[in-house]
Short mmCIF file of C-alpha atoms and ligand atoms in Angstrom, two decimals:
data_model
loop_
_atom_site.label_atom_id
_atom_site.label_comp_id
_atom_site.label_asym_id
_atom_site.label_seq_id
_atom_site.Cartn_x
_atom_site.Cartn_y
_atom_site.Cartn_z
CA UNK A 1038 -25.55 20.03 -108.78
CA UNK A 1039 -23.08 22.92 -108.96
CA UNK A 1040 -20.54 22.72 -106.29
CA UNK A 1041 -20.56 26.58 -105.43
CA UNK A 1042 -18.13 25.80 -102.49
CA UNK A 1043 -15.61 27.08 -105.37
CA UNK A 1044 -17.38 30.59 -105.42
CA UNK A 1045 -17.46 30.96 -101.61
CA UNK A 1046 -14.22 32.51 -99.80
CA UNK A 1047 -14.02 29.30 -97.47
CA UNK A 1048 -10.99 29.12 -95.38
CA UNK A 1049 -9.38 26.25 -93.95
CA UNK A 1050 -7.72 25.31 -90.70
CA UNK A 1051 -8.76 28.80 -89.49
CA UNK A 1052 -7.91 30.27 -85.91
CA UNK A 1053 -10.49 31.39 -83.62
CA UNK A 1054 -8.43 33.19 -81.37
CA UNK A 1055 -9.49 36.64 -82.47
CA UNK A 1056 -13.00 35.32 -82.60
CA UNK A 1057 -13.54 34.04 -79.24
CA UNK A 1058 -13.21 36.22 -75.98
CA UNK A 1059 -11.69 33.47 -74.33
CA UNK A 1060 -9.09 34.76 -76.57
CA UNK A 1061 -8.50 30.50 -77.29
CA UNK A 1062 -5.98 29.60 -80.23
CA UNK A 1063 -8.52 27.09 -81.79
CA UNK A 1064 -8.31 26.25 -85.40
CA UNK A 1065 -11.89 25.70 -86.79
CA UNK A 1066 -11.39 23.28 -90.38
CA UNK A 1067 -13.31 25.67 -92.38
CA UNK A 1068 -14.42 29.06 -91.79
CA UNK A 1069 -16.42 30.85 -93.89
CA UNK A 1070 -17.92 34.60 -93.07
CA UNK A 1071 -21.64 34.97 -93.79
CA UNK A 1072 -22.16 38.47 -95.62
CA UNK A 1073 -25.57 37.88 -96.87
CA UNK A 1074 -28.43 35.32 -96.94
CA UNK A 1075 -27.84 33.87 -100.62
CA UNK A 1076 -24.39 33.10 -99.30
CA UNK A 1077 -26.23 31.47 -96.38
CA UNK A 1078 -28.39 28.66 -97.83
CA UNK A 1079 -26.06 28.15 -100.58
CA UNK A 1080 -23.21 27.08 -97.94
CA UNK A 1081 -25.31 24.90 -96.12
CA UNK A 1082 -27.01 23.16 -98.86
CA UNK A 1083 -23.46 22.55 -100.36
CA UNK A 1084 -22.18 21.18 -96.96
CA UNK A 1085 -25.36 19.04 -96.25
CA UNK A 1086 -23.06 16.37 -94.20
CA UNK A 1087 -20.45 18.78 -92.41
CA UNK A 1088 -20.69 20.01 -88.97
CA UNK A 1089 -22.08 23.59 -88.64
CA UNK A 1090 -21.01 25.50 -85.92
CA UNK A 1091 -22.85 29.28 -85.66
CA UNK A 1092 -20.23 32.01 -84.13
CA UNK A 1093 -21.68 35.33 -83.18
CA UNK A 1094 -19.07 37.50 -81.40
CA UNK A 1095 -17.47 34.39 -79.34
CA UNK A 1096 -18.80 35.80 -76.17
CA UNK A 1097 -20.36 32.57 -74.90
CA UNK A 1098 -18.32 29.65 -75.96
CA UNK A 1099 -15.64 27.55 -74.62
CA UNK A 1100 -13.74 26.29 -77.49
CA UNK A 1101 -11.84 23.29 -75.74
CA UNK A 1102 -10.88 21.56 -78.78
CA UNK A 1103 -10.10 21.33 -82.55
CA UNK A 1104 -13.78 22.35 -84.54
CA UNK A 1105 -14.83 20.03 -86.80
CA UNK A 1106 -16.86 20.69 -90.27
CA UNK A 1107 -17.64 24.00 -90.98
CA UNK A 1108 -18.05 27.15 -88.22
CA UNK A 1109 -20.03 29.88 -90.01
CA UNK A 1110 -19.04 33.58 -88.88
CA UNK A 1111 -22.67 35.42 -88.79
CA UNK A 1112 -22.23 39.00 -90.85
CA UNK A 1113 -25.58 39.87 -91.70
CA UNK A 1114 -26.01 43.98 -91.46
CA UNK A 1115 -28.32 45.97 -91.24
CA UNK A 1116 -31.21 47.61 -88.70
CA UNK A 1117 -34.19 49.17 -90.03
CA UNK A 1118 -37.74 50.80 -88.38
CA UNK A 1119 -40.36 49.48 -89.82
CA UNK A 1120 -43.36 50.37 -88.01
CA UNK A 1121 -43.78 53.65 -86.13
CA UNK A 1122 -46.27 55.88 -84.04
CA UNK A 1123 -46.12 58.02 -81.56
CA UNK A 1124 -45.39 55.60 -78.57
CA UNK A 1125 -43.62 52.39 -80.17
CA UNK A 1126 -41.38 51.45 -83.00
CA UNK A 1127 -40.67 48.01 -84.25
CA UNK A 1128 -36.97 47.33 -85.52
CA UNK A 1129 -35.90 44.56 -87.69
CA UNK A 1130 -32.24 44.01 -86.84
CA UNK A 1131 -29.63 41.58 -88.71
CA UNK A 1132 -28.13 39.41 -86.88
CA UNK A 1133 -24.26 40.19 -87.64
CA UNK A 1134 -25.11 43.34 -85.79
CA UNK A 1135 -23.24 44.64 -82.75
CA UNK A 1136 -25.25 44.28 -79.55
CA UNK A 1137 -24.03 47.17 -77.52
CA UNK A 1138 -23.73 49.53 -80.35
CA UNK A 1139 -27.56 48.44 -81.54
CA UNK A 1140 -27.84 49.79 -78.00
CA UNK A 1141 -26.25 52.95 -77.87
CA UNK A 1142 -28.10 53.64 -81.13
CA UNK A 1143 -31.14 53.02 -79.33
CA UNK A 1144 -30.19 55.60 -76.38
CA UNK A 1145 -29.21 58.11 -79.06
CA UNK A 1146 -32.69 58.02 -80.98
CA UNK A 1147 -34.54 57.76 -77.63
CA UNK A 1148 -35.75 54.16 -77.97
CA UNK A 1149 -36.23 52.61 -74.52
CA UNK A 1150 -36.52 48.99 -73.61
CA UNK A 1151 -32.65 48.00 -73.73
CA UNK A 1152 -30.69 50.66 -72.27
CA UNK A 1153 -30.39 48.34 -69.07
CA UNK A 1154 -29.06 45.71 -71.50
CA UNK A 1155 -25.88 48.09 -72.30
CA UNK A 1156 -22.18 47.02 -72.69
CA UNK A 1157 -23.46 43.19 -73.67
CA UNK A 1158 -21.05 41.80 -76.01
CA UNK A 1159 -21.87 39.71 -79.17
CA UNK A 1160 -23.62 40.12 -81.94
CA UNK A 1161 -28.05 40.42 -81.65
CA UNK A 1162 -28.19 37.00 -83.41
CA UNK A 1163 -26.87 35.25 -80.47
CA UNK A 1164 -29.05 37.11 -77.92
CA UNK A 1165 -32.56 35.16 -78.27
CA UNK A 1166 -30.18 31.75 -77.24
CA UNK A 1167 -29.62 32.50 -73.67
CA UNK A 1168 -32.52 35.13 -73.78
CA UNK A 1169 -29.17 38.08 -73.09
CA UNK A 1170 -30.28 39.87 -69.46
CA UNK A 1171 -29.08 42.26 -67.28
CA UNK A 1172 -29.69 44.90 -64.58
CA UNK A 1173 -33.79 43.50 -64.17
CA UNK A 1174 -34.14 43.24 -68.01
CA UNK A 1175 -33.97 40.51 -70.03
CA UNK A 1176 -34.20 40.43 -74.46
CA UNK A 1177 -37.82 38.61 -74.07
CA UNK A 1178 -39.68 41.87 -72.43
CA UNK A 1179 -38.94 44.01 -75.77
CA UNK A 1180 -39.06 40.94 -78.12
CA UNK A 1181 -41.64 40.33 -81.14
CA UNK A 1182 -39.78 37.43 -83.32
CA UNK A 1183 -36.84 36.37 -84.97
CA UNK A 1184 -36.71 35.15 -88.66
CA UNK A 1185 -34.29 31.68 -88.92
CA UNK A 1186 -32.93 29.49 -91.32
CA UNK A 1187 -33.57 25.75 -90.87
CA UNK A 1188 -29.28 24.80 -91.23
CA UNK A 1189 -30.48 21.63 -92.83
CA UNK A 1190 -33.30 22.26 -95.15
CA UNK A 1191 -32.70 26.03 -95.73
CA UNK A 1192 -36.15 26.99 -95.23
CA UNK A 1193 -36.98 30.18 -93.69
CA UNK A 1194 -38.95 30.45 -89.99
CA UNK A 1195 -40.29 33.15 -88.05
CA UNK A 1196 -40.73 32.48 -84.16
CA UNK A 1197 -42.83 34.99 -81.90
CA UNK A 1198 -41.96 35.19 -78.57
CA UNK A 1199 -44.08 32.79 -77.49
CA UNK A 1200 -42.86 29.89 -79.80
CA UNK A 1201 -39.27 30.95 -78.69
CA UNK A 1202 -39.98 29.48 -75.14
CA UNK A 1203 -37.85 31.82 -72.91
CA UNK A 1204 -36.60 31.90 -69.57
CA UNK A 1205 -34.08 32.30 -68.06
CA UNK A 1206 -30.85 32.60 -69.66
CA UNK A 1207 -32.38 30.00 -72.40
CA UNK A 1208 -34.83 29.19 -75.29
CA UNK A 1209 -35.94 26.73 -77.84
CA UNK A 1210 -32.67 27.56 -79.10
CA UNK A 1211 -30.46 26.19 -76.52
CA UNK A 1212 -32.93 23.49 -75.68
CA UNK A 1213 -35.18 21.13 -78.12
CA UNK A 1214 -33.84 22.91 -80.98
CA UNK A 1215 -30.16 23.22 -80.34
CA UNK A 1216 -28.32 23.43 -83.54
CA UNK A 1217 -31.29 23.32 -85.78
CA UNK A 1218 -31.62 27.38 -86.98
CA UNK A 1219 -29.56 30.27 -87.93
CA UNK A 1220 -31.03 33.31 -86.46
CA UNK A 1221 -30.76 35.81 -89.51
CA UNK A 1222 -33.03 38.60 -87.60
CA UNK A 1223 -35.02 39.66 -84.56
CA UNK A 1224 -37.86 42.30 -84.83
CA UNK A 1225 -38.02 44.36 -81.09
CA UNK A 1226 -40.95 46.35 -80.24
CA UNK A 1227 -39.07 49.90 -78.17
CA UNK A 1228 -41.05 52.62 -76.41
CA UNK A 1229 -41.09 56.73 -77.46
CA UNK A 1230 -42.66 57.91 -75.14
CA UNK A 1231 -43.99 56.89 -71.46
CA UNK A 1232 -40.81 54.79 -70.99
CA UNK A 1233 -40.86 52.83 -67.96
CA UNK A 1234 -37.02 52.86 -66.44
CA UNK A 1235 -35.91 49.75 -64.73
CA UNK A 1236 -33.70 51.30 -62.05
CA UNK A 1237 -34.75 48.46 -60.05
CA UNK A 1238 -30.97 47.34 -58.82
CA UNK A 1239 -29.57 49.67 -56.31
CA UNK A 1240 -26.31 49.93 -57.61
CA UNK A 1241 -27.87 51.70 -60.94
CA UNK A 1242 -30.01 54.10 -58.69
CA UNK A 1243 -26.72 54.89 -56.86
CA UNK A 1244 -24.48 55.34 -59.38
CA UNK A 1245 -27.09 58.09 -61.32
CA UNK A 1246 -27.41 59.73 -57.99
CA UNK A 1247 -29.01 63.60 -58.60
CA UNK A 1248 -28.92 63.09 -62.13
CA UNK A 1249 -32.42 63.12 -64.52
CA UNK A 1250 -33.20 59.43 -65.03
CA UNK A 1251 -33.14 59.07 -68.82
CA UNK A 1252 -32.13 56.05 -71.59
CA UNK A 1253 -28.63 57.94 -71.44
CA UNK A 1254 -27.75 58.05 -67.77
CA UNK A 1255 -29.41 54.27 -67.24
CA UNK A 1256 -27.13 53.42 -70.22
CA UNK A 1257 -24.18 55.09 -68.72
CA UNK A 1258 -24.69 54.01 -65.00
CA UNK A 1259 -24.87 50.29 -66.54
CA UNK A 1260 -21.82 50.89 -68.39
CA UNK A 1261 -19.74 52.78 -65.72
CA UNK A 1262 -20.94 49.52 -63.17
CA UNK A 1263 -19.78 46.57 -65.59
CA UNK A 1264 -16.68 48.24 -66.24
CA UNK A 1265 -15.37 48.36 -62.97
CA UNK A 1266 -16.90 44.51 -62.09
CA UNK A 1267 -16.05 42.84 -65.54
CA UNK A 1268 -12.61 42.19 -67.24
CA UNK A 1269 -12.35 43.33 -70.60
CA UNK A 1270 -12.25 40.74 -72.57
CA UNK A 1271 -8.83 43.02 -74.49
CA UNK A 1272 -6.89 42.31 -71.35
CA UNK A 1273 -8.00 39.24 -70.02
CA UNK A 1274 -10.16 36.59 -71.60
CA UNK A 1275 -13.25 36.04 -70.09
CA UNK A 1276 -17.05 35.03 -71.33
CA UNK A 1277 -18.71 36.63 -68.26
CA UNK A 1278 -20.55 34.50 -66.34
CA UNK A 1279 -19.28 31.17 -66.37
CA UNK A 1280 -22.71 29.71 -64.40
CA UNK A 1281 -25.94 30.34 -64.20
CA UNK A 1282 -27.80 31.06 -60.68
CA UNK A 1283 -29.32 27.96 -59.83
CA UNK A 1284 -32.89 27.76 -59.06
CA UNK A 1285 -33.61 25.54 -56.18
CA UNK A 1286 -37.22 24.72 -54.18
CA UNK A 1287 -37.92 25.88 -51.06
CA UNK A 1288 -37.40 23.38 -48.77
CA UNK A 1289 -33.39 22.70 -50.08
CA UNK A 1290 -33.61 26.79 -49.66
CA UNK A 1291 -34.42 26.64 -46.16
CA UNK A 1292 -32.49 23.51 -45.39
CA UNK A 1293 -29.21 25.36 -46.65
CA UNK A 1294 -30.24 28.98 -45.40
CA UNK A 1295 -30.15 27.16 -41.96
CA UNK A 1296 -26.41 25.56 -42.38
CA UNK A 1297 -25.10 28.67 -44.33
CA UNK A 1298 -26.81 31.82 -42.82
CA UNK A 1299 -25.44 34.04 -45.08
CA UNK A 1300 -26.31 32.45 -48.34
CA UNK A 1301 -27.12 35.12 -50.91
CA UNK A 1302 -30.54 33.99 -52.83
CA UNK A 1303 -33.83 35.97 -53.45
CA UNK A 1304 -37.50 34.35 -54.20
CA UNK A 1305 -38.54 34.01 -57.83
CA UNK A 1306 -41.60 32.15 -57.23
CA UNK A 1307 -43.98 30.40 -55.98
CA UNK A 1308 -41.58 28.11 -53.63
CA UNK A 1309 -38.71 28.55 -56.04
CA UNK A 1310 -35.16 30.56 -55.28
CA UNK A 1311 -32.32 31.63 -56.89
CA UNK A 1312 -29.00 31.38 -55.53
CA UNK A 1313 -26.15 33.47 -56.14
CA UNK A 1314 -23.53 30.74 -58.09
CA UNK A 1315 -21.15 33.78 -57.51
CA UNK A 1316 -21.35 33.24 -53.64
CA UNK A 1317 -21.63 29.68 -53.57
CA UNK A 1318 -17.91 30.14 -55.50
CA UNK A 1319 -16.91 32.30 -52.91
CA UNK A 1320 -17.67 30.27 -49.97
CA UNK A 1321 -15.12 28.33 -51.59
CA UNK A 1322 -12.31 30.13 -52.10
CA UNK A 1323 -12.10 30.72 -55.34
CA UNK A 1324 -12.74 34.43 -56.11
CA UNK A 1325 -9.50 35.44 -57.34
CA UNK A 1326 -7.47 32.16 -57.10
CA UNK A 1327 -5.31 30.88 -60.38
CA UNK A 1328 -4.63 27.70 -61.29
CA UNK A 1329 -1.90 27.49 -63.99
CA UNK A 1330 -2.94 29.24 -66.68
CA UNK A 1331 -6.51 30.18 -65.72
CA UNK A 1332 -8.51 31.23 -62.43
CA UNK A 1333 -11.62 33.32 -61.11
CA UNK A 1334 -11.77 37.06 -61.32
CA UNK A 1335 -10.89 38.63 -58.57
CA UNK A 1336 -13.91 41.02 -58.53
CA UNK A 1337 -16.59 38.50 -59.84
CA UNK A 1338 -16.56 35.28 -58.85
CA UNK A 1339 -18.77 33.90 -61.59
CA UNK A 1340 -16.01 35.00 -64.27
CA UNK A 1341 -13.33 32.66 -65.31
CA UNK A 1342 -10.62 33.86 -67.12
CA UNK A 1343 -7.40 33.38 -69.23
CA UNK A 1344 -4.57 34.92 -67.46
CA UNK A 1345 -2.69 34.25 -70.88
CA UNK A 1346 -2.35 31.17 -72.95
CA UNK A 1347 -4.62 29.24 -71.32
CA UNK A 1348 -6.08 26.24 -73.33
CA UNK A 1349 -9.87 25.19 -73.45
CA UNK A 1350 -9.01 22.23 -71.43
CA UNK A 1351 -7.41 24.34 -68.99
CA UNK A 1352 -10.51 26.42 -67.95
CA UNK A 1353 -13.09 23.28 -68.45
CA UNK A 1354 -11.18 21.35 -66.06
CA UNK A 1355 -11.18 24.47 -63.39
CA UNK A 1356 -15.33 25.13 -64.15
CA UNK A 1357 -15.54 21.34 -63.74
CA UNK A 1358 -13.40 21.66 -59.95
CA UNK A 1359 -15.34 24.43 -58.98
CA UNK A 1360 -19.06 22.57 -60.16
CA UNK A 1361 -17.55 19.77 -58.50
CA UNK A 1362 -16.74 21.32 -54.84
CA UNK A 1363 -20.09 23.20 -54.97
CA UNK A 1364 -21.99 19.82 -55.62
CA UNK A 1365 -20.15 18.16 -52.90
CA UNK A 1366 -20.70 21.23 -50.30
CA UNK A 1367 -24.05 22.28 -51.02
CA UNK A 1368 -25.46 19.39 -52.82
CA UNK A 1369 -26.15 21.82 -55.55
CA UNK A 1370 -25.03 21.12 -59.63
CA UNK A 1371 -23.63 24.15 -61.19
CA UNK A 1372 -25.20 24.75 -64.81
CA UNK A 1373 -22.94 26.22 -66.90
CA UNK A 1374 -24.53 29.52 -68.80
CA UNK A 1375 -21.39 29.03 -71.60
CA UNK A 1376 -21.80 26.68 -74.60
CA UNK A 1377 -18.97 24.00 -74.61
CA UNK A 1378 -17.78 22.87 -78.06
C1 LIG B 796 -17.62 40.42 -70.23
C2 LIG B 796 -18.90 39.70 -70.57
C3 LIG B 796 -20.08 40.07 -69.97
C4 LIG B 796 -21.29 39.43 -70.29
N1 LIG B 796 -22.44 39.83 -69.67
C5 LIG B 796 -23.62 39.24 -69.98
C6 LIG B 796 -24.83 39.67 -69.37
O1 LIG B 796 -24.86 40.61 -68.58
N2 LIG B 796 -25.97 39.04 -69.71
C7 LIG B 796 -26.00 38.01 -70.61
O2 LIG B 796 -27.08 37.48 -70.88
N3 LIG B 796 -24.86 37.58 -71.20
C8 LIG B 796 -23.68 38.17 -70.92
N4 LIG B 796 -22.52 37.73 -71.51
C9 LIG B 796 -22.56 36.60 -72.44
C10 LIG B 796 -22.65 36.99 -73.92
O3 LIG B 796 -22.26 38.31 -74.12
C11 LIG B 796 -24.06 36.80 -74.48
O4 LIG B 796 -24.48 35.48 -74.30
C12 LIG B 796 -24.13 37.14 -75.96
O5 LIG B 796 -25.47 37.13 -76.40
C13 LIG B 796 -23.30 36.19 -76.83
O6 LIG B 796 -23.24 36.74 -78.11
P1 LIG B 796 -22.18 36.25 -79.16
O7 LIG B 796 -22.54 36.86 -80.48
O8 LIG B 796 -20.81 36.50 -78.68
O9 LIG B 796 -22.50 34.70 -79.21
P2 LIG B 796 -21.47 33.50 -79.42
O10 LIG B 796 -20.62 33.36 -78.20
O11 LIG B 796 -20.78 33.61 -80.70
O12 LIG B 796 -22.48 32.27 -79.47
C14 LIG B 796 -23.20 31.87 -78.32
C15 LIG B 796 -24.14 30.71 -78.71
O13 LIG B 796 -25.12 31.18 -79.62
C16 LIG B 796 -25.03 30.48 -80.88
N5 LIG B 796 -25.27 31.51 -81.89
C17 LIG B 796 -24.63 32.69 -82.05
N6 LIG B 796 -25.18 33.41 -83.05
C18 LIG B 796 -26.19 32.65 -83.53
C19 LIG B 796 -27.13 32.83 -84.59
N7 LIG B 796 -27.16 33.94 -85.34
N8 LIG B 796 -28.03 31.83 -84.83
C20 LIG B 796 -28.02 30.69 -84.10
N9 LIG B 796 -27.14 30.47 -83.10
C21 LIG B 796 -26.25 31.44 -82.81
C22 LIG B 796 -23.63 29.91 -80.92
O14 LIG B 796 -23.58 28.78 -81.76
C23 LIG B 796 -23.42 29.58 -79.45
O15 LIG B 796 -24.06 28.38 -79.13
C24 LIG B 796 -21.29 38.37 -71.23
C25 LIG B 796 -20.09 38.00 -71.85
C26 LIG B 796 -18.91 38.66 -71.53
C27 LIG B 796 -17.63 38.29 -72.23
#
């Protein structure tokens, strides 16, 4: 079979430093940039025995060491309407696509349904993994499919929503089938007319104050709020949250409520409660302490960040402290909502 590695602009011993918000110097041992799906399957099928690693935007991963095999760059382009009446509209959008500009395009052509979801970063492939949420929205509530690409058989797969098997802050993806498919699409159904805003979190309603509640002032209030919470990831590296909010039963609930009176955690049901990771962090100390080369933002302490040339190492060994001293304390185990390669 024809090697077509040859025709392919495949670079070796790449760094991932501009491609990872961490901002980590990682080399990757080949890198190849994936403009189109021909490319795709003929990469794959010519590197049936290499590790594939799938990089979106490099908003959600830890890179704490040199990447073996083959890290694929997604560059797919491309959003297009392809159903439309008077209420809905159903977009197919590539996966290389910018999130928060997908977004703003959105606001601009008054589609609603992920205005709340502004200012994400990363590309739309990556947001069906972790199921992207913010601000009492999450991907799943505007979501029809995504069309995938089996990484070693090259056959092509739609999943509905249903078959995608969200919650929260995951999916088939990130669960029984981790590393299996490329997301080359995602088809979202978005509202005309009727829109129902989601200024459920008081610190959107606050910050639009007297003005009309529309996609642009949601979008705008969501934007002004994460940009005075959230580092930009220009000036100091960060992937958000580090954690996700643990989900504990009732009983532990009321157990710790009792011993820490002021622990931050709402019902999600039946018997079930989240916790706030972010307080749990801050019980201990941590919001805006540095260690060496890393430490917790100082206005969110669910946000780890480089305060400049930190390695991977570096920050796994502070997330791994901090899961640590929360286990011990509040018999609790952090989950971390980052992937670590
Ligand atoms: C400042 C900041 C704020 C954030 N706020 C939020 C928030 O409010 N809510 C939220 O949910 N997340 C948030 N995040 C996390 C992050 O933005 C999202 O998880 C985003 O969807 C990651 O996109 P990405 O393209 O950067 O993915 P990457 O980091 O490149 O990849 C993440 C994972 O998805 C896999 N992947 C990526 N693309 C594909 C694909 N096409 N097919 C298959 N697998 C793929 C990767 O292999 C990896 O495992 C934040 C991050 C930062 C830095």
């Amino acid at each position: 079979m024809l090697n077509r590695n040859f025709d392919l602009d495949i670079k070796s011993n790449y760094s991932l430093e501009k491609s990872n918000t961490f901002g980590l110097d990682i080399a990757s041992e080949s890198f190849f940039i994936v403009k189109n799906l021909k490319d795709l399957k003929n990469i794959l099928s010519d590197n049936k025995t290499k590790k594939i690693t799938v990089l979106g935007g490099g908003s959600n991963i830890l890179f704490t060491k040199f990447l073996d095999g083959l890290c694929l760059k997604i560059d797919l382009k491309g959003i297009d309407i392809i159903e439309e009446n008077k209420n809905n509209v159903v977009i197919n959008i590539m996966a290389g696509e910018n999130w928060h500009d997908f977004v703003q395009w959105c606001v601009n052509k008054g589609f609603g349904g992920v205005e709340n979801l502004s200012l994400i970063p990363g590309l739309v492939g990556a947001a069906p993994i972790q199921n992207i949420g913010a601000y009492g929205v999450e991907l799943k509530d505007v979501f029809i499919s995504c069309n995938t690409v089996n990484i070693k058989d090259q056959t092509e797969k739609e999943f509905d929503k249903k078959n995608c098997l969200f919650g929260y802050r995951t999916s088939r993806f990130k669960t029984i089938d981790k590393n299996i498919y490329i997301i080359t699409s995602i088809k979202l159904r978005l509202t005309k007319e009727k829109h129902k805003y989601n200024i459920s979190y008081g610190s959107v309603k606050q910050e639009i104050g007297n003005r009309e509640i529309n996609l642009e002032s949601i979008s705008n209030a969501i934007i002004k709020i994460r940009k005075s919470k959230l580092p930009d990831t220009n000036i100091l590296g960060n992937c958000g949250s580090f954690f996700k909010n643990p989900v504990i039963n009732e009983s532990k609930y009321f157990e710790l409520k009792k011993k820490f009176p002021s622990l931050s955690a709402f019902k999600v049901e039946k018997n079930q409660y989240k916790i706030s990771a972010a307080w749990l962090i801050e019980f201990l100390k941590y919001k805006g302490r540095s260690i060496g080369n890393v430490g917790v933002y100082k206005n969110q302490a669910l946000v780890l960040v480089n305060l400049g040339g930190a390695t991977g190492k570096e920050l796994l060994s502070l997330a791994n402290k901090i899961t640590s001293e929360v286990y011990y304390n509040f018999k609790i185990t952090l989950q971390p909502e980052v992937e670590i390669l």
